[in-house]
Amino acid sequence: MSTLDLSVGGMTCASCVMRVERALKSVPGVQEVSVNLATESARIVAADDHDIDARLRRAIRSAGYEPRAANGADALAAEPSRWQGFGPVAAGLLLSLPLMAPMLGGLWGQDWMLPPWVQLLLAAPVQFWLGARFYRAGWHAARAGTGNMDLLVALGTSAAFGLSLWLWWRAATGEHAGHGMGMPHLYFEASAVVITLVLLGKWLEARAKRQATSAIRALQQLRPEVAHLVGPRGVESDVPLAEVMVGDRLAVRPGERVPADARVIEGHSEVDESMLTGEPLPVPKGPGQALTGGAVNGDGRLVVEVAAVGSESVLARIIRLVEDAQAAKAPIQRLVDKVAAVFVPVVLVVALATLAAWLFAGAEIEAALIHAVAVLVIACPCALGLATPVAVMAGTGVAARRGILVKDARALELAHRVDTVAFDKTGTLTVGRPVLTALVPATDGEGEERRLLAIAASLQGGSEHPLARAVLAAAAARGVQPPPLGAMQALPGRGVQGEVEGHRWAIASLRWCAELGALPDAAKLEALHAQGATVSALLRFDEEAGAPRVTALLAFADEPKPEAAQAIRSLRARGLRVVMISGDNRRAAEAMAARLGIAAADVRAEVLPGDKAAQVAALRRDGHVVAMVGDGANDAPALAAADVGMAMAPAGGGTDVAMEAAGITLMRGDLALVAEALELSGRTVAKIRQNLFWAFAYNVAGIPLAALGWLSPVVAGAAMALSSVSVMANALLLRRWKP
């Protein structure tokens, strides 16, 4: 299976979305289809086939729409001019304003009625030139046996235009009694003004869509166009960014953007990563440290070695995540899709019923027809179609600026319902850099502590575990040289074993010690636990003795992140339960929980990496909506098991596995982002509900008013255009959100 993205031009309302989805689902091999009106994009999951792209494009074109290469977010992200696309609107205003003269003159008691032939000359270009798009799209919808906004506009304005011609003909042939001068009121201004107002509304929508995708546009602009390639002799030459390869050495001058993900080789500087991580302060960088493409270099010159380019770079993954979220459908959209499927047919039935009712009540044909036209014009399926996706676009864009990447719209919609937040301890609540605070030999002896530290360092020499780095750092600080290691084996959640100086040794967790029957000295163990330390044991295996012997206890301490306690207080103030999941022994885990303000009853201690998902599942079985926050590959199953997974993956670090498993990725290790993500979810869902309320309210209130004759077609057209614009504007208010 493969995922394809296509841009779909010509969609105007929720009914169009349904028609495109049906057309794409009819293509053999297509499994899933999601069409987004706000981004004008379609995401298709289909079986691998060499001509699937061509068949999908043909299906879109057969449905009456225009297939394009790039996905909608890319197309919208192109920098627009301020007045792009305003030409048809300006032409419509110039031609329609004179037709409004009689209405304006009536306010001052003046008769500014234009001759019928002048009204026709002004209205015809608007109806058949500027309004041609509505006829084309409406015809395609009618051929497909469905309806859309374009069909309603085309029918309504054509009826008003045709009625005007008929009334003029009757008056000219003497068949109309007339009013005063013998010429009845014509409705050319209604058809022209409605089309102009709809065009104006669509132009305002397009501008709002571009504002909603400004997050993607800002991220795309982080890529510099050229890089300074450093040759073998140190000579710099400018090359296009597309020609940069992994392993190249590049010079990054002061004030320039880093061209690609890289590692610093020479120089020191401070780098601004705020556009990627939301971190407001520059970060010091020196040799050996990672840089993320798109970050801004400070005052120092850096020479870097490229680590990743193109789609593998952090910036490209961030853009892809934001695009995916903005193109996805929120679950609440299912309700809108069901309504959209029947909306236009129902409106057509209501319009016909309005015409028949007025005629039955004794109204003249022109009055009955105008009321029916008002019903057609005020109905607005486009507002329904835009209500959810534009709010999701705005919400995910704001989140990206704060360093919160939303992978899918479901996570964004669900996060506000979370009542329990589960944290992995090491690296998430703590800084993730434990230090060896004590090595306590089982027996006293001169040089015994130093000898056992050397053996422990040897066992940990091939491991990347944080505790292993702590042992190696302690050995290096004391100038201890580890002996050679043979036959090393790591046992996840238990420890590591290997041969050192002809004997089999192991660094074991207390759980593994219990399984092996190797019991540490209880008094020494209790003293270390009382200090809140994480304790491991150094074991020596003796075949003659049977069970291994504990030769030393190693105590580790890891400090909580500076903001951790405040972040947890913030979550608890929101009424949320906070749970800590740790592989440490209970005493050490509870000591850390006490420092952070987590209740002992909410500590899950001595949990193996593979059992974290079971702990999350147990919380969900108890009826809780759970968010899991973790930072490593061993947290991925738990992140996937939670209702909302949040991966802490700072730019240039973290793990791809955790990011893929989580619905939300926090781009810096600031725990305050957890509460921000939950709050932003609530704000976004509130905007979705507000938009849907107003979209439904416009139609529920407007259609009956038009049917009762209380709205003219011009007012109905203005209301219809306003409904879409107001939905867009309401969603864009999210851009002002601050935590």
XYZ file of C-alpha atoms in Angstrom:
739
model
C 0.000 0.000 0.000
C 1.131 3.568 -0.643
C -0.126 7.025 0.310
C -0.599 9.667 -2.385
C -1.390 13.357 -2.049
C -3.122 15.330 -4.767
C -4.389 18.893 -4.924
C -7.969 19.275 -6.141
C -8.945 22.547 -7.762
C -12.522 23.776 -8.088
C -14.017 22.556 -4.798
C -16.315 25.122 -3.198
C -18.311 23.390 -0.456
C -18.819 20.243 1.606
C -20.873 18.673 -1.186
C -17.846 18.928 -3.479
C -15.781 17.085 -0.885
C -18.271 14.234 -0.816
C -18.332 14.015 -4.618
C -14.533 13.918 -4.936
C -14.313 11.256 -2.229
C -16.907 9.083 -4.001
C -15.078 9.461 -7.313
C -11.735 8.470 -5.799
C -13.178 5.532 -3.835
C -14.558 4.131 -7.089
C -11.007 3.686 -8.453
C -9.933 0.005 -8.130
C -7.259 -0.488 -5.486
C -8.179 2.559 -3.389
C -8.579 1.686 0.308
C -8.990 5.049 2.045
C -9.725 8.607 0.902
C -9.723 11.847 2.871
C -10.520 15.104 1.058
C -9.969 18.429 2.804
C -11.813 21.528 1.595
C -9.642 24.031 3.464
C -6.365 22.757 1.991
C -8.000 21.692 -1.310
C -6.184 18.390 -1.012
C -6.907 14.676 -1.204
C -4.993 11.960 0.616
C -5.414 8.496 -0.868
C -4.239 5.129 0.467
C -4.139 2.681 -2.429
C -2.508 -0.522 -3.581
C 0.831 -0.086 -5.312
C 0.252 0.259 -9.034
C 2.328 1.947 -11.716
C -0.654 3.826 -13.150
C -2.617 4.550 -9.961
C -1.691 8.245 -10.063
C -3.059 8.630 -13.586
C -6.281 6.801 -12.729
C -6.827 8.970 -9.659
C -6.326 12.134 -11.688
C -8.755 10.899 -14.320
C -11.366 10.181 -11.617
C -10.996 13.713 -10.218
C -11.324 15.241 -13.679
C -14.351 13.077 -14.497
C -16.021 14.357 -11.334
C -15.626 17.892 -12.667
C -12.564 19.064 -10.741
C -8.964 19.862 -11.574
C -6.225 17.462 -10.359
C -2.891 19.077 -9.550
C 0.540 17.799 -8.646
C 1.370 19.336 -5.280
C -0.758 18.803 -2.231
C -3.026 21.627 -1.199
C -0.933 22.791 1.702
C 2.070 23.278 -0.558
C 0.004 25.189 -3.079
C -1.512 27.438 -0.452
C 1.849 27.931 1.212
C 3.236 29.775 -1.821
C 3.659 33.430 -0.882
C 0.619 35.282 -2.261
C 0.353 38.910 -3.232
C -2.033 40.923 -1.084
C -4.612 41.375 -3.867
C -4.096 38.120 -5.738
C -7.355 36.990 -7.336
C -9.178 40.264 -6.615
C -9.611 41.138 -10.318
C -12.972 39.368 -10.850
C -14.267 40.826 -7.581
C -13.274 44.364 -8.640
C -14.929 43.903 -12.038
C -18.089 42.639 -10.368
C -18.178 45.622 -8.003
C -17.735 48.129 -10.848
C -20.570 46.559 -12.845
C -22.911 45.931 -9.891
C -22.731 49.263 -8.088
C -24.637 51.201 -10.796
C -27.372 48.565 -10.586
C -27.747 49.409 -6.908
C -28.471 53.076 -7.753
C -32.275 52.759 -7.518
C -31.988 51.262 -4.039
C -29.625 54.043 -2.908
C -31.785 56.718 -4.531
C -34.837 55.445 -2.726
C -33.196 56.338 0.584
C -33.381 60.034 -0.425
C -36.716 59.785 -2.226
C -35.077 59.881 -5.669
C -35.896 57.694 -8.660
C -32.566 56.622 -10.111
C -33.932 53.703 -12.105
C -31.646 52.882 -15.035
C -33.146 52.022 -18.424
C -33.670 48.255 -18.818
C -31.136 47.969 -21.643
C -28.432 49.614 -19.418
C -29.239 47.177 -16.595
C -28.926 44.283 -19.052
C -25.548 45.518 -20.348
C -24.212 45.782 -16.789
C -25.651 42.512 -15.479
C -24.922 40.213 -18.431
C -21.073 40.239 -18.065
C -21.400 39.512 -14.368
C -23.883 36.700 -14.950
C -22.217 34.944 -17.886
C -18.544 35.980 -17.674
C -17.737 36.352 -13.987
C -20.391 33.784 -13.082
C -19.290 31.219 -15.667
C -17.420 29.267 -12.966
C -20.715 28.611 -11.159
C -22.344 27.293 -14.328
C -19.421 24.973 -15.078
C -19.163 23.565 -11.548
C -22.941 23.364 -11.182
C -23.270 21.496 -14.485
C -20.649 18.950 -13.434
C -22.490 18.429 -10.146
C -25.830 17.992 -11.903
C -24.319 15.481 -14.347
C -22.984 13.504 -11.403
C -26.444 13.432 -9.828
C -25.426 15.624 -6.885
C -25.510 19.296 -5.971
C -23.158 21.897 -4.589
C -22.975 25.571 -3.733
C -22.225 26.467 -7.349
C -25.436 24.806 -8.518
C -27.485 26.777 -5.983
C -25.858 30.075 -7.020
C -26.243 29.289 -10.730
C -29.930 28.371 -10.371
C -30.747 31.299 -8.100
C -29.047 34.019 -10.130
C -30.274 32.566 -13.437
C -33.826 32.650 -12.112
C -33.434 36.314 -11.083
C -31.815 37.208 -14.422
C -34.455 35.302 -16.418
C -37.297 36.817 -14.410
C -35.962 40.290 -15.222
C -35.918 39.513 -18.952
C -39.464 38.146 -18.758
C -40.814 41.183 -16.884
C -39.102 43.531 -19.340
C -40.582 41.622 -22.282
C -44.091 41.734 -20.770
C -43.835 45.489 -20.143
C -42.445 46.125 -23.634
C -45.308 44.181 -25.247
C -47.947 45.927 -23.139
C -48.846 42.833 -21.106
C -47.937 44.368 -17.750
C -50.023 46.985 -16.024
C -46.905 48.733 -14.870
C -46.213 51.076 -12.029
C -46.086 54.769 -12.747
C -44.100 54.849 -15.979
C -45.261 51.382 -16.936
C -41.984 49.538 -16.239
C -41.990 47.010 -13.338
C -39.046 46.525 -10.980
C -36.399 44.315 -12.571
C -34.064 42.013 -10.664
C -30.852 42.358 -12.671
C -29.212 43.910 -9.600
C -30.064 40.809 -7.536
C -28.314 38.400 -9.901
C -25.245 40.627 -10.367
C -24.823 41.580 -6.714
C -25.263 37.991 -5.501
C -22.538 36.744 -7.852
C -20.246 39.627 -6.843
C -20.809 38.973 -3.140
C -20.121 35.260 -3.549
C -16.906 36.039 -5.456
C -15.912 38.476 -2.708
C -16.584 35.814 -0.078
C -14.487 33.245 -1.946
C -11.632 35.743 -2.268
C -11.743 36.452 1.467
C -11.822 32.699 2.099
C -8.713 32.206 -0.033
C -6.884 34.912 1.906
C -7.923 33.341 5.195
C -6.754 29.909 4.014
C -3.330 31.345 3.253
C -3.201 32.855 6.708
C -4.169 29.489 8.200
C -1.252 27.832 6.366
C 1.204 30.542 7.409
C 2.876 28.060 9.774
C 3.871 25.840 6.843
C 4.922 28.866 4.801
C 7.124 30.092 7.662
C 8.720 26.654 8.049
C 9.393 26.337 4.316
C 11.094 29.727 4.292
C 13.613 28.481 6.861
C 15.491 26.681 4.094
C 18.289 28.818 2.624
C 18.744 28.653 -1.134
C 22.533 28.155 -1.095
C 25.145 26.594 1.164
C 28.855 27.404 1.552
C 30.691 24.175 0.721
C 34.151 23.877 2.328
C 36.622 22.159 -0.010
C 39.606 19.946 0.899
C 41.901 22.995 1.221
C 39.411 25.060 3.132
C 38.242 27.010 0.077
C 34.544 27.936 0.232
C 32.234 27.739 -2.773
C 28.505 28.399 -2.971
C 26.326 25.479 -4.107
C 22.519 25.127 -4.367
C 20.979 23.509 -1.320
C 19.660 20.655 -3.491
C 23.278 19.610 -4.237
C 24.342 19.297 -0.593
C 25.081 15.692 0.439
C 25.532 13.856 3.720
C 29.149 14.146 4.834
C 29.773 17.519 3.162
C 31.475 20.196 5.217
C 29.718 23.554 5.179
C 30.540 26.972 6.573
C 27.735 28.762 8.428
C 28.459 32.461 8.730
C 27.107 34.730 11.492
C 23.420 35.519 11.026
C 22.842 32.797 8.414
C 20.449 29.870 8.619
C 21.901 26.387 9.007
C 21.394 24.732 5.577
C 20.855 21.144 6.791
C 20.968 18.920 9.850
C 24.613 18.767 10.830
C 27.255 18.341 13.531
C 29.610 21.154 14.522
C 33.230 20.497 13.548
C 34.806 23.884 14.270
C 33.778 27.062 16.037
C 31.488 28.215 18.818
C 28.282 30.211 18.558
C 24.759 30.586 19.888
C 21.968 29.278 17.668
C 18.346 30.453 17.567
C 16.049 27.410 17.172
C 12.818 29.204 18.125
C 11.031 28.575 14.809
C 11.593 24.834 15.217
C 11.250 24.241 18.942
C 9.536 27.352 20.301
C 12.544 27.844 22.612
C 12.896 31.644 22.963
C 16.565 31.704 24.062
C 19.577 30.977 21.799
C 21.340 27.678 22.506
C 25.174 27.537 22.803
C 26.778 25.228 20.231
C 30.312 23.905 19.939
C 32.294 21.025 18.386
C 30.443 17.699 18.487
C 27.015 19.208 19.037
C 24.070 18.748 16.690
C 22.502 21.518 14.620
C 19.085 21.476 13.014
C 18.585 22.800 9.503
C 16.701 26.110 9.526
C 18.130 27.357 12.840
C 19.744 30.821 12.809
C 23.447 31.086 13.641
C 24.515 33.797 16.068
C 27.779 35.750 16.134
C 30.266 32.930 15.558
C 31.402 31.221 12.366
C 30.792 27.473 12.351
C 32.084 24.658 10.175
C 29.658 21.746 10.196
C 29.408 18.244 8.763
C 26.059 17.427 7.147
C 24.164 14.588 8.854
C 20.822 14.580 6.994
C 19.333 16.288 3.936
C 16.041 16.446 2.079
C 13.143 14.422 3.409
C 15.295 12.899 6.169
C 15.983 16.244 7.842
C 14.234 17.342 11.021
C 12.760 20.387 9.257
C 11.300 18.236 6.466
C 9.755 15.873 9.022
C 8.259 18.811 10.915
C 6.721 20.224 7.722
C 5.404 16.776 6.817
C 3.799 16.333 10.245
C 2.112 19.757 10.080
C 0.883 19.086 6.540
C -0.433 15.661 7.535
C -2.351 17.104 10.462
C -3.816 19.952 8.409
C -4.858 17.591 5.610
C -6.460 15.047 7.960
C -10.114 14.972 8.960
C -11.100 15.355 12.579
C -13.590 12.696 13.764
C -16.273 15.356 14.284
C -16.165 15.960 10.523
C -18.144 12.743 10.017
C -21.288 14.536 11.175
C -20.685 17.326 8.672
C -20.160 14.821 5.858
C -23.509 13.180 6.582
C -25.277 16.558 6.500
C -23.434 17.645 3.335
C -24.552 14.508 1.500
C -28.198 15.615 1.635
C -27.857 19.393 2.039
C -28.190 20.606 -1.552
C -31.051 18.246 -2.530
C -32.958 19.352 0.589
C -32.388 23.037 -0.279
C -33.681 22.469 -3.821
C -36.800 20.802 -2.417
C -37.315 23.700 0.029
C -36.940 26.240 -2.807
C -39.530 24.422 -4.936
C -41.836 24.161 -1.931
C -41.416 27.909 -1.329
C -42.343 28.678 -4.941
C -45.400 26.433 -4.778
C -46.539 27.764 -1.391
C -46.390 31.401 -2.482
C -48.267 30.641 -5.696
C -50.877 28.704 -3.727
C -51.215 31.688 -1.373
C -52.083 33.886 -4.340
C -48.775 35.664 -4.913
C -47.715 36.669 -8.407
C -45.200 34.446 -10.157
C -42.407 37.042 -9.903
C -42.779 37.435 -6.133
C -42.939 33.671 -5.581
C -39.896 33.137 -7.773
C -37.847 35.812 -5.968
C -38.572 34.182 -2.601
C -37.450 30.833 -4.007
C -34.297 32.486 -5.362
C -33.545 33.884 -1.894
C -33.785 30.344 -0.469
C -31.313 29.037 -3.066
C -28.885 31.893 -2.503
C -28.801 31.956 1.298
C -28.108 28.227 1.668
C -24.409 27.832 2.415
C -22.848 24.360 2.343
C -19.376 25.923 2.051
C -19.544 27.203 5.648
C -20.284 23.649 6.812
C -17.375 22.289 4.811
C -14.904 24.851 6.156
C -15.962 24.844 9.809
C -13.804 21.932 10.963
C -10.741 21.877 8.665
C -9.953 25.580 8.939
C -10.020 25.355 12.756
C -7.707 22.324 12.609
C -5.369 24.213 10.254
C -5.242 27.217 12.555
C -4.788 25.091 15.679
C -1.988 22.955 14.259
C -0.267 26.065 12.889
C -0.276 27.766 16.288
C 0.919 24.538 17.904
C 3.840 24.277 15.470
C 4.981 27.783 16.408
C 5.012 26.727 20.061
C 7.090 23.625 19.317
C 4.087 21.267 19.486
C 3.712 19.084 16.397
C 0.309 17.467 15.986
C 0.572 14.312 13.912
C -3.143 13.770 13.353
C -6.345 15.707 13.860
C -7.790 12.950 16.065
C -5.148 13.618 18.730
C -5.864 17.339 18.597
C -9.590 16.760 18.990
C -9.231 14.160 21.764
C -6.546 15.784 23.933
C -8.943 18.195 25.641
C -10.824 15.213 27.117
C -7.720 13.809 28.843
C -8.188 13.351 32.601
C -4.986 11.394 33.365
C -1.436 12.188 32.267
C 1.114 9.373 32.638
C 4.805 10.291 32.548
C 7.809 8.108 31.944
C 10.356 9.111 34.592
C 13.885 8.974 33.224
C 14.552 11.610 30.580
C 10.985 12.911 30.713
C 10.448 14.086 34.290
C 14.183 14.006 34.998
C 17.084 15.481 33.054
C 18.024 11.974 31.902
C 21.669 12.318 32.943
C 22.025 10.209 36.117
C 25.307 10.263 38.004
C 26.957 7.531 40.040
C 26.701 8.838 43.598
C 28.132 5.805 45.414
C 29.774 2.436 44.843
C 29.536 0.383 48.062
C 31.702 -2.794 48.066
C 30.291 -5.849 49.834
C 33.653 -6.325 51.610
C 36.225 -3.830 52.734
C 39.657 -3.873 51.224
C 42.293 -1.462 49.998
C 41.656 -0.540 46.374
C 38.516 -2.714 46.276
C 36.223 0.166 45.310
C 38.536 1.246 42.475
C 38.883 -2.353 41.161
C 35.124 -2.932 41.159
C 34.515 0.430 39.431
C 36.911 -0.647 36.661
C 34.986 -3.917 36.203
C 31.653 -2.063 36.165
C 32.993 0.396 33.573
C 34.180 -2.505 31.442
C 30.707 -4.090 31.496
C 29.081 -0.788 30.509
C 31.579 0.081 27.777
C 29.314 -1.034 24.924
C 26.034 0.376 26.265
C 24.239 3.671 25.531
C 21.977 3.401 28.590
C 21.989 6.551 30.801
C 23.182 4.499 33.793
C 26.015 3.097 31.679
C 27.131 6.616 30.758
C 27.073 7.522 34.458
C 29.414 4.616 35.321
C 31.798 5.469 32.484
C 31.837 9.139 33.476
C 32.653 8.231 37.084
C 35.477 5.930 35.966
C 36.922 8.598 33.687
C 36.743 11.206 36.461
C 38.784 8.955 38.789
C 41.244 7.953 36.083
C 40.163 4.297 36.186
C 41.079 2.242 33.118
C 38.480 -0.494 32.359
C 39.909 -3.965 31.563
C 38.960 -5.742 28.294
C 35.409 -7.099 27.989
C 34.344 -10.345 26.338
C 31.010 -11.990 25.455
C 28.873 -9.022 26.497
C 25.077 -9.473 26.551
C 22.397 -6.898 27.389
C 19.098 -8.027 28.918
C 16.474 -5.256 28.611
C 14.984 -4.259 31.953
C 17.413 -6.483 33.854
C 21.001 -5.464 33.155
C 24.141 -6.461 31.318
C 26.615 -9.330 31.686
C 30.003 -10.274 30.242
C 33.438 -11.758 30.863
C 36.055 -9.612 32.602
C 39.472 -10.933 33.706
C 38.378 -14.521 33.131
C 35.221 -14.324 35.213
C 31.559 -13.776 34.411
C 30.225 -10.523 35.841
C 26.940 -8.642 35.615
C 25.430 -5.308 36.526
C 21.914 -6.276 37.542
C 18.695 -4.577 38.533
C 17.268 -5.589 41.900
C 14.536 -7.489 40.057
C 17.147 -9.614 38.285
C 19.016 -10.107 41.576
C 15.853 -11.530 43.121
C 15.334 -13.841 40.127
C 18.931 -15.078 40.452
C 18.715 -15.462 44.218
C 21.500 -12.928 44.801
C 20.406 -10.884 47.825
C 22.221 -7.600 48.612
C 23.005 -6.513 52.152
C 19.633 -5.253 53.459
C 21.065 -2.475 55.665
C 23.238 -1.013 52.915
C 20.385 -1.259 50.414
C 17.954 0.474 52.794
C 20.425 3.306 53.412
C 20.796 3.978 49.677
C 17.030 3.795 49.093
C 16.443 6.275 51.896
C 18.492 8.743 49.879
C 16.141 8.243 46.913
C 18.837 6.536 44.850
C 18.323 4.043 42.041
C 20.346 0.971 42.993
C 21.949 -1.719 40.838
C 24.199 -4.568 41.936
C 27.563 -5.738 40.602
C 27.424 -9.546 40.526
C 30.165 -12.130 40.162
C 29.164 -15.585 38.947
C 30.931 -18.542 40.522
C 29.961 -21.930 39.103
C 31.045 -23.695 42.331
C 28.989 -21.330 44.532
C 25.765 -21.747 42.516
C 24.007 -18.375 42.843
C 25.994 -15.284 41.857
C 27.506 -13.140 44.614
C 26.805 -9.437 45.149
C 30.195 -7.728 45.184
C 29.023 -4.097 45.242
C 26.000 -1.839 45.156
C 25.921 1.073 42.687
C 23.744 4.066 43.596
C 22.564 6.492 40.908
C 20.763 9.815 41.208
C 18.978 11.756 38.496
C 17.753 15.291 39.102
C 14.232 16.335 38.123
C 13.924 18.891 35.345
C 13.771 22.435 36.746
C 10.265 23.016 35.405
C 8.903 19.535 36.222
C 7.298 20.313 39.601
C 5.627 23.474 38.273
C 4.369 21.634 35.168
C 2.809 18.936 37.351
C 1.198 21.551 39.602
C -0.241 23.173 36.486
C -1.742 19.874 35.327
C -3.180 19.134 38.767
C -4.675 22.651 38.876
C -6.589 21.704 35.706
C -8.103 18.789 37.628
C -5.909 16.165 35.957
C -4.495 13.075 37.608
C -0.712 12.689 37.171
C 0.844 9.203 37.142
C 4.566 8.369 37.037
C 5.745 5.111 35.445
C 9.281 4.007 36.320
C 11.509 0.967 36.229
C 13.099 2.028 39.540
C 12.418 0.278 42.817
C 9.435 1.649 44.707
C 11.403 3.514 47.367
C 13.463 5.433 44.811
C 10.453 6.091 42.586
C 8.356 7.372 45.491
C 11.195 9.616 46.648
C 11.349 11.240 43.200
C 7.537 11.479 43.062
C 7.511 13.291 46.400
C 9.959 15.881 45.047
C 7.708 16.416 42.032
C 4.396 16.566 43.900
C 3.028 13.230 42.634
C 1.017 11.132 45.092
C 2.557 7.811 46.123
C -0.639 6.065 45.029
C -0.013 7.313 41.483
C 3.489 5.827 41.224
C 3.937 2.729 39.076
C 7.369 1.396 40.055
C 9.547 -1.539 38.971
C 7.866 -1.579 35.559
C 9.811 -3.294 32.775
C 10.028 -1.327 29.487
C 7.718 -3.786 27.748
C 5.101 -3.488 30.516
C 4.564 0.293 30.290
C 1.860 -0.198 27.652
C 0.026 -2.565 30.026
C 0.040 0.122 32.732
C -1.486 2.617 30.285
C -4.069 0.058 29.166
C -5.023 -0.569 32.809
C -5.659 3.143 33.340
C -7.872 3.211 30.254
C -9.812 0.156 31.439
C -10.596 2.078 34.611
C -12.434 4.617 32.456
C -9.728 7.260 32.185
C -8.804 9.177 29.035
C -5.015 8.877 29.163
C -2.183 10.940 27.710
C 1.216 9.225 27.871
C 4.374 11.344 27.807
C 7.677 9.638 26.983
C 10.970 10.290 25.266
C 12.559 7.041 24.144
C 12.106 4.088 21.838
C 11.109 1.887 24.793
C 8.182 4.267 25.421
C 6.745 3.764 21.918
C 4.341 0.906 22.834
C 2.944 2.940 25.740
C 2.610 6.039 23.548
C 0.658 4.011 21.004
C -1.520 2.417 23.717
C -2.605 5.786 25.166
C -5.573 7.808 23.947
C -3.072 10.582 23.215
C 0.647 9.861 22.971
C 3.083 12.746 23.473
C 6.700 12.159 22.475
C 9.389 14.456 23.850
C 11.747 14.727 20.911
C 13.844 17.901 20.998
C 15.079 19.045 17.561
C 18.270 17.208 16.807
C 17.502 14.539 19.407
C 14.725 12.232 20.498
C 13.798 9.110 18.604
C 11.959 8.585 15.362
C 10.239 5.539 16.884
C 8.645 7.623 19.662
C 7.620 10.351 17.194
C 5.955 7.822 14.906
C 4.042 6.187 17.769
C 2.833 9.451 19.298
C -0.025 11.625 18.092
C 1.716 14.760 19.380
C 5.455 15.513 19.387
C 6.932 18.094 21.771
C 9.958 19.583 20.029
C 11.746 20.639 23.207
C 12.069 19.001 26.596
C 9.925 21.596 28.382
C 7.191 19.830 30.353
C 5.056 22.982 30.281
C 4.275 22.045 26.657
C 2.101 19.159 27.912
C -0.388 21.538 29.530
C -0.123 23.864 26.517
C -1.000 21.027 24.140
C -4.047 20.074 26.209
C -5.183 23.704 26.462
C -4.715 24.300 22.741
C -6.750 21.176 22.009
C -9.594 22.603 24.096
C -9.406 25.942 22.289
C -9.364 24.279 18.863
C -12.316 22.009 19.640
C -14.203 25.046 20.969
C -13.596 26.838 17.657
C -14.785 23.776 15.724
C -17.998 23.678 17.751
C -18.523 27.429 17.390
C -17.997 27.205 13.646
C -20.388 24.296 13.264
C -22.978 26.085 15.397
C -22.820 29.234 13.281
C -22.732 27.280 10.009
C -25.869 25.362 11.010
C -27.468 28.461 12.563
C -27.059 30.485 9.352
C -28.939 27.867 7.419
C -31.505 26.934 10.068
C -32.427 30.605 10.549
C -31.739 31.961 7.062
C -33.596 29.455 4.913
C -36.959 29.880 6.738
C -36.570 33.682 6.691
C -35.938 33.589 2.948
C -38.858 31.201 2.398
C -41.184 33.530 4.326
C -40.184 36.422 2.070
C -38.344 38.395 4.736
C -35.012 38.412 2.875
C -34.308 39.733 -0.600
C -31.879 37.824 -2.831
C -29.271 40.571 -2.338
C -29.443 40.310 1.465
C -29.467 36.522 1.199
C -26.328 36.622 -0.980
C -24.584 38.887 1.511
C -25.535 36.573 4.379
C -24.290 33.531 2.476
C -20.915 35.154 1.761
C -20.687 36.394 5.344
C -21.295 32.923 6.778
C -18.175 31.466 5.145
C -16.035 34.490 5.950
C -17.166 34.550 9.584
C -16.329 30.867 10.014
C -12.851 31.481 8.622
C -12.325 34.612 10.732
C -13.462 32.862 13.905
C -10.984 30.024 13.337
C -8.158 32.471 12.659
C -8.674 33.996 16.106
C -6.768 30.919 17.317
C -3.608 32.539 15.973
C -3.802 35.024 18.842
C -3.765 32.257 21.453
C -1.043 32.371 24.052
C -0.622 29.861 26.900
